[in-house]
Coordinates of C-alpha atoms in Angstrom, one line a residue:
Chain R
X1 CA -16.7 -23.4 5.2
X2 CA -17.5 -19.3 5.6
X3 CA -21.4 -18.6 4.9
X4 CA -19.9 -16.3 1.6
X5 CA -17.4 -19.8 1.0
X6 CA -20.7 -21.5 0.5
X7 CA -22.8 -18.5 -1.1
X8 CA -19.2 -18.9 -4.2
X9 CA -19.5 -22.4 -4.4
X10 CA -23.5 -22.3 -4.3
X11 CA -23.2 -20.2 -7.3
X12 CA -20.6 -21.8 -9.3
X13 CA -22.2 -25.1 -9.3
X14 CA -25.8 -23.1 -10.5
X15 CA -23.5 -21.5 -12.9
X16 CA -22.2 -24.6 -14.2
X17 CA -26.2 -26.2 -14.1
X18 CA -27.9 -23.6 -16.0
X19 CA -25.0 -22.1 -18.0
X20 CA -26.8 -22.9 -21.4
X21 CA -30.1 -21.9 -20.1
X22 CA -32.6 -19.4 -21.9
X23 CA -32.7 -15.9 -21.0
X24 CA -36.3 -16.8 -20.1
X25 CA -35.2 -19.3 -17.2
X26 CA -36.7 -18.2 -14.1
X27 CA -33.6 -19.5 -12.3
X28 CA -31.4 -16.8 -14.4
X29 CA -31.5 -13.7 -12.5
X30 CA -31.2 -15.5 -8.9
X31 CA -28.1 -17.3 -10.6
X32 CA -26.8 -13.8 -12.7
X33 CA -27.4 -12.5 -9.1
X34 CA -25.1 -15.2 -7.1
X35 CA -22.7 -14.5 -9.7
X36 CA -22.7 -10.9 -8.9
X37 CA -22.6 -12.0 -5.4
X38 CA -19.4 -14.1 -6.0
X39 CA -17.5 -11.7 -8.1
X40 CA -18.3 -8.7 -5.3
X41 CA -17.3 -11.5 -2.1
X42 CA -13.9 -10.4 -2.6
X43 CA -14.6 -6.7 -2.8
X44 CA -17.1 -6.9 0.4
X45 CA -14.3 -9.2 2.1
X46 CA -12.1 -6.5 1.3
X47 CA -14.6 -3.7 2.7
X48 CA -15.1 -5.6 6.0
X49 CA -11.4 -5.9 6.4
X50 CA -10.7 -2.5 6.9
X51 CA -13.5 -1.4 9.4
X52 CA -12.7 -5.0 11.3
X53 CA -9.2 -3.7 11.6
X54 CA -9.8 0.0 12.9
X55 CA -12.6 -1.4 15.2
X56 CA -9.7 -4.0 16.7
X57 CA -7.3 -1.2 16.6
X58 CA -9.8 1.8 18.4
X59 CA -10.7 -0.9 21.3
X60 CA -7.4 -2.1 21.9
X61 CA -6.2 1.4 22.4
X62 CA -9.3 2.3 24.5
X63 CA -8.4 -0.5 26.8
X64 CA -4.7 0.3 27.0
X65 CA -6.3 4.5 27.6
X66 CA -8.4 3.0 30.7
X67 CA -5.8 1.6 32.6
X68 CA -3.9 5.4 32.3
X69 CA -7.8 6.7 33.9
X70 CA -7.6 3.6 36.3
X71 CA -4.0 4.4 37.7
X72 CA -4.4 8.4 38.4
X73 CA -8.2 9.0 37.5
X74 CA -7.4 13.4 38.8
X75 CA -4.2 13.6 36.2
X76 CA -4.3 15.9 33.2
X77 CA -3.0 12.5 31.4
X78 CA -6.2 10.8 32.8
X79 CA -8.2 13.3 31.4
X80 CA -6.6 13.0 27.6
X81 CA -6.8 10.1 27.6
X82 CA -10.8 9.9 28.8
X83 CA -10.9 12.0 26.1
X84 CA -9.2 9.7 23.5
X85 CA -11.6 6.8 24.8
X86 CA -14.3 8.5 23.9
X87 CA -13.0 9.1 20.0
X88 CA -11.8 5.5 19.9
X89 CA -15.0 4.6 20.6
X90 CA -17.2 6.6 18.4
X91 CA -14.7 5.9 15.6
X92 CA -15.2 2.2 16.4
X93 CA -19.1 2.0 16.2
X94 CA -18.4 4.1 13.0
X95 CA -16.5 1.7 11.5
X96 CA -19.5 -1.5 12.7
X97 CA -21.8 0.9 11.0
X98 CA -19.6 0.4 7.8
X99 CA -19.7 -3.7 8.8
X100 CA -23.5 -3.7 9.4
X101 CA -23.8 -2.2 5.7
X102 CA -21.4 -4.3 3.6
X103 CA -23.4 -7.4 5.0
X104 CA -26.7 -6.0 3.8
X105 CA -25.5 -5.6 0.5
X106 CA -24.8 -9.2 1.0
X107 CA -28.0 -9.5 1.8
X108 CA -29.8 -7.7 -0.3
X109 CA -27.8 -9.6 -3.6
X110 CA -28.8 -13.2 -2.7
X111 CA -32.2 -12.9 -1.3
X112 CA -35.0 -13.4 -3.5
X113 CA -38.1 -11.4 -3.8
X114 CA -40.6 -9.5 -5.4
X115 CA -39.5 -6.2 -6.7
X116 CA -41.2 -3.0 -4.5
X117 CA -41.2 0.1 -7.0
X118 CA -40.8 3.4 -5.0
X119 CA -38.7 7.0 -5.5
X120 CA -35.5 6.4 -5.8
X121 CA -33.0 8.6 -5.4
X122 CA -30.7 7.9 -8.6
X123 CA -27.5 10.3 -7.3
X124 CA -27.7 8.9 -4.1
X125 CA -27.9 5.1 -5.8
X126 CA -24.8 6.1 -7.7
X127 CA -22.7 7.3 -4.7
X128 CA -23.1 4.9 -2.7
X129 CA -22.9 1.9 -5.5
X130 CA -19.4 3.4 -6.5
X131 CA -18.6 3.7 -3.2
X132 CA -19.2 -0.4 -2.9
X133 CA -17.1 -0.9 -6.2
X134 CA -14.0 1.6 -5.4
X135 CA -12.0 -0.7 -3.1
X136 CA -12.0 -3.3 -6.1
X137 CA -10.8 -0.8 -9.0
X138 CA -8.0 0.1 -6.5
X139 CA -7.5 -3.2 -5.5
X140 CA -7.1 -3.5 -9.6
X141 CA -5.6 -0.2 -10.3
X142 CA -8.5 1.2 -12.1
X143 CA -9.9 4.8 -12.1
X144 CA -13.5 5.0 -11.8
X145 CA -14.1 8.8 -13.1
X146 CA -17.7 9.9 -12.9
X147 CA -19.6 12.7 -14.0
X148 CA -22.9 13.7 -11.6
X149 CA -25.3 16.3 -11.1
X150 CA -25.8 17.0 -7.9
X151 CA -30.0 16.8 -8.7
X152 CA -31.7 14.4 -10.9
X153 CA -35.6 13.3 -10.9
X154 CA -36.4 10.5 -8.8
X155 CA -37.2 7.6 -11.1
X156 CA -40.5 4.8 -9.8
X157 CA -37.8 1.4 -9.3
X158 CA -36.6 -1.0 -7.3
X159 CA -33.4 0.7 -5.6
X160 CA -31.8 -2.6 -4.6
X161 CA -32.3 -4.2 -8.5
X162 CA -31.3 -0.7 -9.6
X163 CA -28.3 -1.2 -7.5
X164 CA -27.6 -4.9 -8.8
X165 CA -27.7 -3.5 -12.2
X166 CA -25.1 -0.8 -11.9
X167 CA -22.6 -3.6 -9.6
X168 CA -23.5 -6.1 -12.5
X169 CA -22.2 -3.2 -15.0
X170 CA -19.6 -2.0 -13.1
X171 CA -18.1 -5.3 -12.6
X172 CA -18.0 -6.2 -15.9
X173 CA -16.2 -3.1 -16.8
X174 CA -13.7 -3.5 -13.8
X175 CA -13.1 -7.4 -15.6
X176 CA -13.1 -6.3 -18.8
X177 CA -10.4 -3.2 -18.7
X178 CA -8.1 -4.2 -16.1
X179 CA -7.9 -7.6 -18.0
X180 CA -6.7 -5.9 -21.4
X181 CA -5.1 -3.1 -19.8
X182 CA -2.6 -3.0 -16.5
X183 CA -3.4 -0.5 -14.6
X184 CA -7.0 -0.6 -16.3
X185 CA -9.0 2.0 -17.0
X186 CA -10.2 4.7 -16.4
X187 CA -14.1 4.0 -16.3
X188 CA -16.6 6.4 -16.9
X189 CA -19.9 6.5 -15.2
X190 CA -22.2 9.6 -16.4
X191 CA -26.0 10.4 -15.2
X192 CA -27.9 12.8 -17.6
X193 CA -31.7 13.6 -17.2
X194 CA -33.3 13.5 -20.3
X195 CA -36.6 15.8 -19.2
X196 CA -38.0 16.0 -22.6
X197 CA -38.2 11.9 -23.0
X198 CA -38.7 11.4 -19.2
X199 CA -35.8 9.7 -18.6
X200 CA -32.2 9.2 -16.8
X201 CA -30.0 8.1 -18.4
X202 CA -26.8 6.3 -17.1
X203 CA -23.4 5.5 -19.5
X204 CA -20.7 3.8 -18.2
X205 CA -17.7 3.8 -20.7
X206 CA -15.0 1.5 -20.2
X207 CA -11.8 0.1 -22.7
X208 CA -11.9 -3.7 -23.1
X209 CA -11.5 -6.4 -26.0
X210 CA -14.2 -5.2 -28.3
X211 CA -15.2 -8.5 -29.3
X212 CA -16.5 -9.0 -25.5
X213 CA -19.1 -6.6 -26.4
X214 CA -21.5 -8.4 -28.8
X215 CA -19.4 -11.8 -26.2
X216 CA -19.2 -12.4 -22.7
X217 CA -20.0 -8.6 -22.1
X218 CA -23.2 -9.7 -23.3
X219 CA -24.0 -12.9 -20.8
X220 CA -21.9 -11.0 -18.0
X221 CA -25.1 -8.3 -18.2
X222 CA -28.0 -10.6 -18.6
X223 CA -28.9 -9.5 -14.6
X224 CA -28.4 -5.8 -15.8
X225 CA -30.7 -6.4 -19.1
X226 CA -32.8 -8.6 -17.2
X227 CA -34.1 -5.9 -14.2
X228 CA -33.6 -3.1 -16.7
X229 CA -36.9 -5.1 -18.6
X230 CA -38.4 -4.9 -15.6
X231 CA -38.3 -1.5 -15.1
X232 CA -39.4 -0.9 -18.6
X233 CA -35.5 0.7 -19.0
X234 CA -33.2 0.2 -22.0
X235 CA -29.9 -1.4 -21.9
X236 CA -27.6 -0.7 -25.2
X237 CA -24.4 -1.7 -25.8
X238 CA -22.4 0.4 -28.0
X239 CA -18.5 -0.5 -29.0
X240 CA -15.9 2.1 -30.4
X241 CA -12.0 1.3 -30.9
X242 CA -11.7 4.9 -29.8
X243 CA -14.4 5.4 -27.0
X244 CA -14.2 2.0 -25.3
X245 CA -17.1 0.1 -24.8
X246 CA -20.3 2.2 -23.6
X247 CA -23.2 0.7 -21.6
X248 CA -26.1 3.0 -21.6
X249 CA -29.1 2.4 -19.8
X250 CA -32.3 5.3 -19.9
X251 CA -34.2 4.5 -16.9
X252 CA -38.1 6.3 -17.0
X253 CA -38.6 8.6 -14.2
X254 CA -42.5 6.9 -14.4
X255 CA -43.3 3.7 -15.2
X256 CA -44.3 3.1 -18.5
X257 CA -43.0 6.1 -19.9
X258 CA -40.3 3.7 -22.9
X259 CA -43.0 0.5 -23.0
Chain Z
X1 CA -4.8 12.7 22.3
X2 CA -2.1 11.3 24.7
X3 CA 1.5 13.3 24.5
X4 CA 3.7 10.4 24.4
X5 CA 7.5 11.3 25.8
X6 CA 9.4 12.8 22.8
X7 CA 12.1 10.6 23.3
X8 CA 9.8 7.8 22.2
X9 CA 10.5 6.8 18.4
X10 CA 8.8 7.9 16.0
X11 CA 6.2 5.5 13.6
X12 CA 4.8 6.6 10.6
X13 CA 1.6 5.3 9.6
X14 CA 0.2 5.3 5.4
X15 CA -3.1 4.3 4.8
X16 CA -5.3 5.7 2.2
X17 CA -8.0 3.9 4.5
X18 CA -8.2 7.2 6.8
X19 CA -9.8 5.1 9.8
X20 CA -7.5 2.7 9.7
X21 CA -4.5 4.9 9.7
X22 CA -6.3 6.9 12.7
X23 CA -7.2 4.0 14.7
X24 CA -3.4 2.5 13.9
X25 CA -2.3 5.4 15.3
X26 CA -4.2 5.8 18.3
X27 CA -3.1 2.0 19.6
X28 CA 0.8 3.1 19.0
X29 CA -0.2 6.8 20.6
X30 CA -1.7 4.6 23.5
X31 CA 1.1 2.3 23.7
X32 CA 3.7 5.2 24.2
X33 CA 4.7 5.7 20.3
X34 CA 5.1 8.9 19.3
X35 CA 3.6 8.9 15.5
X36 CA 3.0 10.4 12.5
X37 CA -0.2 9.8 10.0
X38 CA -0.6 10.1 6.4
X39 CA -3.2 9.0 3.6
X40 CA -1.2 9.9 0.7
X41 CA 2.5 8.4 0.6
X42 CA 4.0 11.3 -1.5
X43 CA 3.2 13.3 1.5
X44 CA 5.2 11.2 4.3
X45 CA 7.9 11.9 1.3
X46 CA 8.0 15.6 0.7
X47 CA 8.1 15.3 4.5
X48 CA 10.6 13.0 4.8
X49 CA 14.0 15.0 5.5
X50 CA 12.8 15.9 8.0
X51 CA 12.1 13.2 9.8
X52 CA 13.7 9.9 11.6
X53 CA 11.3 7.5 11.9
X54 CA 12.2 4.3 14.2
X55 CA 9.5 2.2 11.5
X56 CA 7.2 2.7 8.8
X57 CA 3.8 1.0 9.0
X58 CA 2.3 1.3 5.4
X59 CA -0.8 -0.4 3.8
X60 CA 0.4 -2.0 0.2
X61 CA -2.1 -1.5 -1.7
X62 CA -2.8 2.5 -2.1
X63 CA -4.1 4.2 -5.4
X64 CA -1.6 7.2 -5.7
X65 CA 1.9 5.0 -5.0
X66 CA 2.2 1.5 -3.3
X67 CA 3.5 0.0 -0.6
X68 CA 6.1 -1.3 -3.1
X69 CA 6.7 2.1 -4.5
X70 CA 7.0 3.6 -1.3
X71 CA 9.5 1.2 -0.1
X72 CA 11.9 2.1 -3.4
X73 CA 11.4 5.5 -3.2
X74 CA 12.2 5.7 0.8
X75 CA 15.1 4.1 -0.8
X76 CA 16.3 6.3 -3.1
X77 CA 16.7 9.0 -0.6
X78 CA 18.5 6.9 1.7
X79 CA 15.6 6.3 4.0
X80 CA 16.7 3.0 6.1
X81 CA 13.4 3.0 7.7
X82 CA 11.8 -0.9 8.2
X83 CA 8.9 -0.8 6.6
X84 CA 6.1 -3.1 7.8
X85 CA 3.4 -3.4 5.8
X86 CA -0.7 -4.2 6.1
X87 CA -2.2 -6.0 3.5
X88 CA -6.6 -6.4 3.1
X89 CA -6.1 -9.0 0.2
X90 CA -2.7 -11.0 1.1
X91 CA -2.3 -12.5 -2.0
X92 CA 0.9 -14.5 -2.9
X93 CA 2.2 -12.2 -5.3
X94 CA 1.9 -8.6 -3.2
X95 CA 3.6 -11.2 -0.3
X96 CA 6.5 -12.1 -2.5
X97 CA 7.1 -8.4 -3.8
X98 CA 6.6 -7.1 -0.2
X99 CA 9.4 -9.5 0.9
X100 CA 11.2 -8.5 -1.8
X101 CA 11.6 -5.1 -1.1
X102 CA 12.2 -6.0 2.7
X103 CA 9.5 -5.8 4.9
X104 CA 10.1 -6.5 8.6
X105 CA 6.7 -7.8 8.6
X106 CA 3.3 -8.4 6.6
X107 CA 0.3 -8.0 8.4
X108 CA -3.0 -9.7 7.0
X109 CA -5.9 -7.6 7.6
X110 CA -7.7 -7.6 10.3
X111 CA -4.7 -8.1 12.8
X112 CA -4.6 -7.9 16.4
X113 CA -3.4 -5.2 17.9
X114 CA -0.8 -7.8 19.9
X115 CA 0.7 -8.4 16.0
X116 CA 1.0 -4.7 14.9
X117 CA 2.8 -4.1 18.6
X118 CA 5.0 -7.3 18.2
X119 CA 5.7 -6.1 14.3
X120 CA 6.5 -2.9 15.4
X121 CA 8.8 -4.0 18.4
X122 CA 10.6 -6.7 15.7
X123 CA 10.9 -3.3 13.1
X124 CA 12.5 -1.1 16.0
X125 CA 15.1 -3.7 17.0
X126 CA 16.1 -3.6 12.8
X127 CA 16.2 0.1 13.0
X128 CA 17.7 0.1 16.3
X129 CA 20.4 -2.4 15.1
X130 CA 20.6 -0.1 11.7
X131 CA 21.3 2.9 13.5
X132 CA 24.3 1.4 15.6
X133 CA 25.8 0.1 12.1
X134 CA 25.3 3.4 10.8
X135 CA 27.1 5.3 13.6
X136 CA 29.9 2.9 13.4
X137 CA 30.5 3.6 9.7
X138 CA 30.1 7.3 10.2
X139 CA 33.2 6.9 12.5
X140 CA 34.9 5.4 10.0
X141 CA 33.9 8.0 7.5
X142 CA 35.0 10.9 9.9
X143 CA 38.3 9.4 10.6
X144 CA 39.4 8.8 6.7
X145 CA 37.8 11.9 5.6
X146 CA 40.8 13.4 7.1
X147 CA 43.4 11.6 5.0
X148 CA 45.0 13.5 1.9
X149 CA 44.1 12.1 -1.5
X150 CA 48.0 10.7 -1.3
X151 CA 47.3 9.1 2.4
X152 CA 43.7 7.5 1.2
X153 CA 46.3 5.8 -2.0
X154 CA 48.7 4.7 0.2
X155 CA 45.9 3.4 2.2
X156 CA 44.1 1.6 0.2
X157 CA 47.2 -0.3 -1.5
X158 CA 49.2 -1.0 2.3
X159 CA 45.7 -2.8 3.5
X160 CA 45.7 -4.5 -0.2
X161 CA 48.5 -6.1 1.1
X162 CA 50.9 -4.3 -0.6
X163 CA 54.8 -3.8 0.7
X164 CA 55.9 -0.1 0.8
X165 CA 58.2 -0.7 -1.9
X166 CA 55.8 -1.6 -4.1
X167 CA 53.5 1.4 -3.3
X168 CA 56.4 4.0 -3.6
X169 CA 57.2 2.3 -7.2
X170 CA 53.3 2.5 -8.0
X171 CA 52.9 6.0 -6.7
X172 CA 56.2 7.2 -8.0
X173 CA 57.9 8.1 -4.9
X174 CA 60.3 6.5 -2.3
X175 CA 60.2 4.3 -0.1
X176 CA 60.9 6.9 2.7
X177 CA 57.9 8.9 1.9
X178 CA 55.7 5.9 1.7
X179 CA 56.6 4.9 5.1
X180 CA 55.7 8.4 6.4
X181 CA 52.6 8.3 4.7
X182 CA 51.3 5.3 6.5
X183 CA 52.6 6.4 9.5
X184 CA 49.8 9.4 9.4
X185 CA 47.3 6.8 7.7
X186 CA 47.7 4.5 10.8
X187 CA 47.3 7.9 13.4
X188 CA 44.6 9.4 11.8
X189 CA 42.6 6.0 11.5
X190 CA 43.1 5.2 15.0
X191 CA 44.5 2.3 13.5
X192 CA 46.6 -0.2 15.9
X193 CA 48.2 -2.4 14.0
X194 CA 48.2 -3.2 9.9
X195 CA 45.1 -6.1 10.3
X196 CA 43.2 -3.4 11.4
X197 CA 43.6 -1.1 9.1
X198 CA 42.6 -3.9 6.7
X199 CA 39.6 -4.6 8.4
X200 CA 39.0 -0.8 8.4
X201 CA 39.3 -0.7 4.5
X202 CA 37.1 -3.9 4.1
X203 CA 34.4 -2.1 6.2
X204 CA 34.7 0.6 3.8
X205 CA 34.7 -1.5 0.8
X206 CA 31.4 -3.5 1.8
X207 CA 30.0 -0.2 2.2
X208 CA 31.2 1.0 -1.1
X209 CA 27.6 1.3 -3.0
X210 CA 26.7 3.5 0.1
X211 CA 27.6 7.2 -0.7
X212 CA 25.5 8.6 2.2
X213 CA 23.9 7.9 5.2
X214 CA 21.3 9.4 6.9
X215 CA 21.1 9.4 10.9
X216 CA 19.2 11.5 13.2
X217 CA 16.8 12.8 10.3
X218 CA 21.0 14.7 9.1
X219 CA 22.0 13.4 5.9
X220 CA 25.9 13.4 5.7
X221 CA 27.6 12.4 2.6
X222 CA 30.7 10.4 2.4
X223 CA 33.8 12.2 2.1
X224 CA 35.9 12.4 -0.5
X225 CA 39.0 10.3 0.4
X226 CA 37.0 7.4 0.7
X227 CA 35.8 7.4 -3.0
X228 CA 39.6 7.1 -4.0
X229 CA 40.3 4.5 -1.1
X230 CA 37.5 2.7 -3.2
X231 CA 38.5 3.2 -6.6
X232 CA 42.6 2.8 -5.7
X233 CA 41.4 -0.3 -4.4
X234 CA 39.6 -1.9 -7.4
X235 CA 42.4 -0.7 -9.6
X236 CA 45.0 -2.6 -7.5
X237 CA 43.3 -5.6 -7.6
X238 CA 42.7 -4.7 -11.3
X239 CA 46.2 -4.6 -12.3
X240 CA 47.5 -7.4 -10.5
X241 CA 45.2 -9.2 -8.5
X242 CA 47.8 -10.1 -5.5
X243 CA 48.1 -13.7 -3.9
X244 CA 45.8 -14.2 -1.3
X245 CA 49.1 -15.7 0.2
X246 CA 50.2 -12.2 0.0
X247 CA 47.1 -10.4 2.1
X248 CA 48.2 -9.9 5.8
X249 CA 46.7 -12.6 8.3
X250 CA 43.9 -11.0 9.8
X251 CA 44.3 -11.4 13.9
X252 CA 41.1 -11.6 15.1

């Protein structure tokens, strides 16, 4: 069994433990999180595929190039084809860059630890989270449109919980419309700066069942509640038959600015 | 990047995954394929009359238009091309639709470059074998597409098995004229003898849904007398559906 086989299995059998558990349960966000973990496996499997692929593909032709340098190094085809080794080859450590990173979000998800409040860099937070979600809503034939400013303040959090939040959200959303609609979507996914209050404010805005919100919307974002309480950040839900389903969380650029 | 000979064939490669569909590329450059590269699949198809690809390599799953999509569309405008596709979740269902339109081959991402070259070698003997089916028929076309509407009649009902007084009573004419008639049917087909005229007209017939046929990137349209030789044919057997007792032996 695969180390992410285990991590799925790991977490359904916590699921199945502490499924009636209070929100208060210390073991909740480490389990919320494993279940985040399991529902992204597929969508990281899917990330690592394609970089494993065009690394495969870039050294197999650098090899096959080589023996065209070996057989008449002083040929102007010799020369191309030093050239194209050296493409191949930055493309390919590219691509293990892309590797290296889809494991540490791996990472980052089941590991336990104490949150570390710094500036985060909430556009930044957003690209690359959507970026991490994009090959599952095409993988389920959802549109993910967003709306971003190219500058918002930094808010005082924890970029990685920040992070699990927003995958936690996003998630559910991807679930949720692409279950009631085929091809689901589109999602939403806004970022205002609320100066006056001291806030950002993110709304994702998705079509699903409406009784999921007040339902399993509501359990599917207990991580997403759970580290927006620790940021001292709101988390509303709001359901409209003609909006969709909007999940709005106002994260304070300081700490302590909503308590 | 390596100038493969331009007699080499042609592979276009669709990935929305840009360096996939460059590094797919660069193995096929590498291995003496010349290719083409696209992210978007409505490009490769405004592009697509003017090319002859010897294989499609295409990823299945792309936002814009699928793998699947692709395949019917290439279809629709009479583009032969074996497709092989590339799949990152290879799920039973896009395996059973990909099959279903066809594909020479379904490769599970990540792949060895040994099974996209193999895949690609199994997709060019298909086209390859394609191509010399296509030429044969073209043949075909050229030589009835010089038979009179009267000739391409007296065609079809002779290799229906037909006598050539029953074709002169059919057509309304004598039995004289018929017999000239299929005397310019069997020189302008080439034809040797009356089984293989009949073998000639069933070639036709089992390419009857096929009303073009594109070869060298040239699109060339069947001609006209074989549209009657088709439709005199089905209303023959329509009207009286001969004896199979009656249909000349076929000498093979």
């Amino acid at each position: 069994m695969s180390v992410l086989h285990q991590m799925v299995h790991d977490a359904v059998v916590e699921i199945h433990n502490t499924f009636n558990s209070e929100r208060g349960d210390p073991d909740l966000e480490r389990v919320s999180r494993l279940i985040v973990a399991g529902e992204l496996v597929a969508a990281v499997a899917h990330d690592l595929r394609q970089p494993v692929t065009a690394t495969e593909m870039n050294v197999s032709a650098a090899l096959r190039l080589l023996t065209i340098c070996v057989a008449d190094p002083s040929s102007a085809r010799a020369k191309s084809a030093f050239a194209e080794i050296g493409e191949a080859l930055r493309d390919a450590l590219l691509e293990q860059g892309r590797m290296r990173a889809a494991l540490q979000v791996l990472e980052d998800l089941v590991r336990q630890r104490e949150p570390v409040f710094v500036a985060v860099d909430v556009v930044a937070l957003v690209q690359e989270t959507l970026q991490l979600v994009m090959s599952e809503a095409s993988a389920r034939r959802t549109a993910i449109e967003f709306e971003i400013p190219s500058a918002v303040p930094r808010i005082i959090a924890d970029g990685v919980l920040v992070r699990q939040a927003l995958l936690n959200i996003l998630m559910n959303a991807l679930e949720s419309t692409s279950a009631s609609h085929s091809p689901g979507g589109p999602i939403t996914l806004a970022v205002y700066s609320d100066d006056a209050a001291g806030v950002v404010e993110l709304v994702i805005t998705h079509y699903g069942p409406q009784d999921e919100v007040v339902g399993t919307s509501e359990r599917a974002l207990a991580l997403a509640r759970a580290i927006a309480e620790v940021h001292d950040a709101l988390l509303t839900l709001e359901g409209d038959p003609q909006s969709g389903i909007a999940i709005r969380t106002r994260w304070p650029i300081r700490r302590g600015v909503l308590a | 990047m390596i100038a493969p000979e331009n007699n080499q064939p042609l592979i276009v490669v669709i990935d929305d995954a840009a360096a996939v569909c460059r590094a797919v590329s660069r193995l096929l450059t590498a291995s003496g394929y010349r290719t083409a590269t696209y992210v978007r699949p409505t490009e490769y198809l405004d592009d697509a009359a003017e090319m002859a690809p010897g294989c499609v390599v295409a990823d299945i799953r792309m936002p814009e238009l699928d793998g699947i999509g692709l395949s019917k569309a290439m279809r629709a405008r009479g583009i032969d091309a074996p497709i092989v596709f590339m799949t990152a979740t290879g799920d039973v269902d896009t395996v059973v639709r990909a099959m279903k339109q066809n594909a020479s081959d379904l490769l599970a991402k990540p792949f060895t470059a040994d099974a996209l070259l193999g895949a690609v070698t199994q997709a060019l003997d298909v086209s390859h074998r394609l191509d010399d089916e296509h030429r044969a028929l073209l043949a075909l076309w050229r030589l009835a597409g010089r038979l009179t509407p009267r000739e391409a009649e007296v065609c079809a009902l002779v290799a229906g098995g037909s006598a050539n007084k029953v074709v002169a009573a059919r057509l309304g004419t004598t039995e004289k004229t018929i017999k000239v008639h299929r005397g310019r049917v069997m020189s302008k087909l080439a034809a040797t003898s009356l089984a293989d005229l009949v073998r000639m007209v069933d070639r036709l017939l089992a390419a009857e849904s096929q009303t073009s046929i594109r070869l060298d990137g040239i699109e060339r349209v069947r001609p006209r007398p074989i549209d009657i030789i088709v439709s005199a044919t089905k209303q023959a057997r329509a009207d009286s559906p001969p004896p199979l007792d009656d249909r000349p032996t076929l000498v093979r």
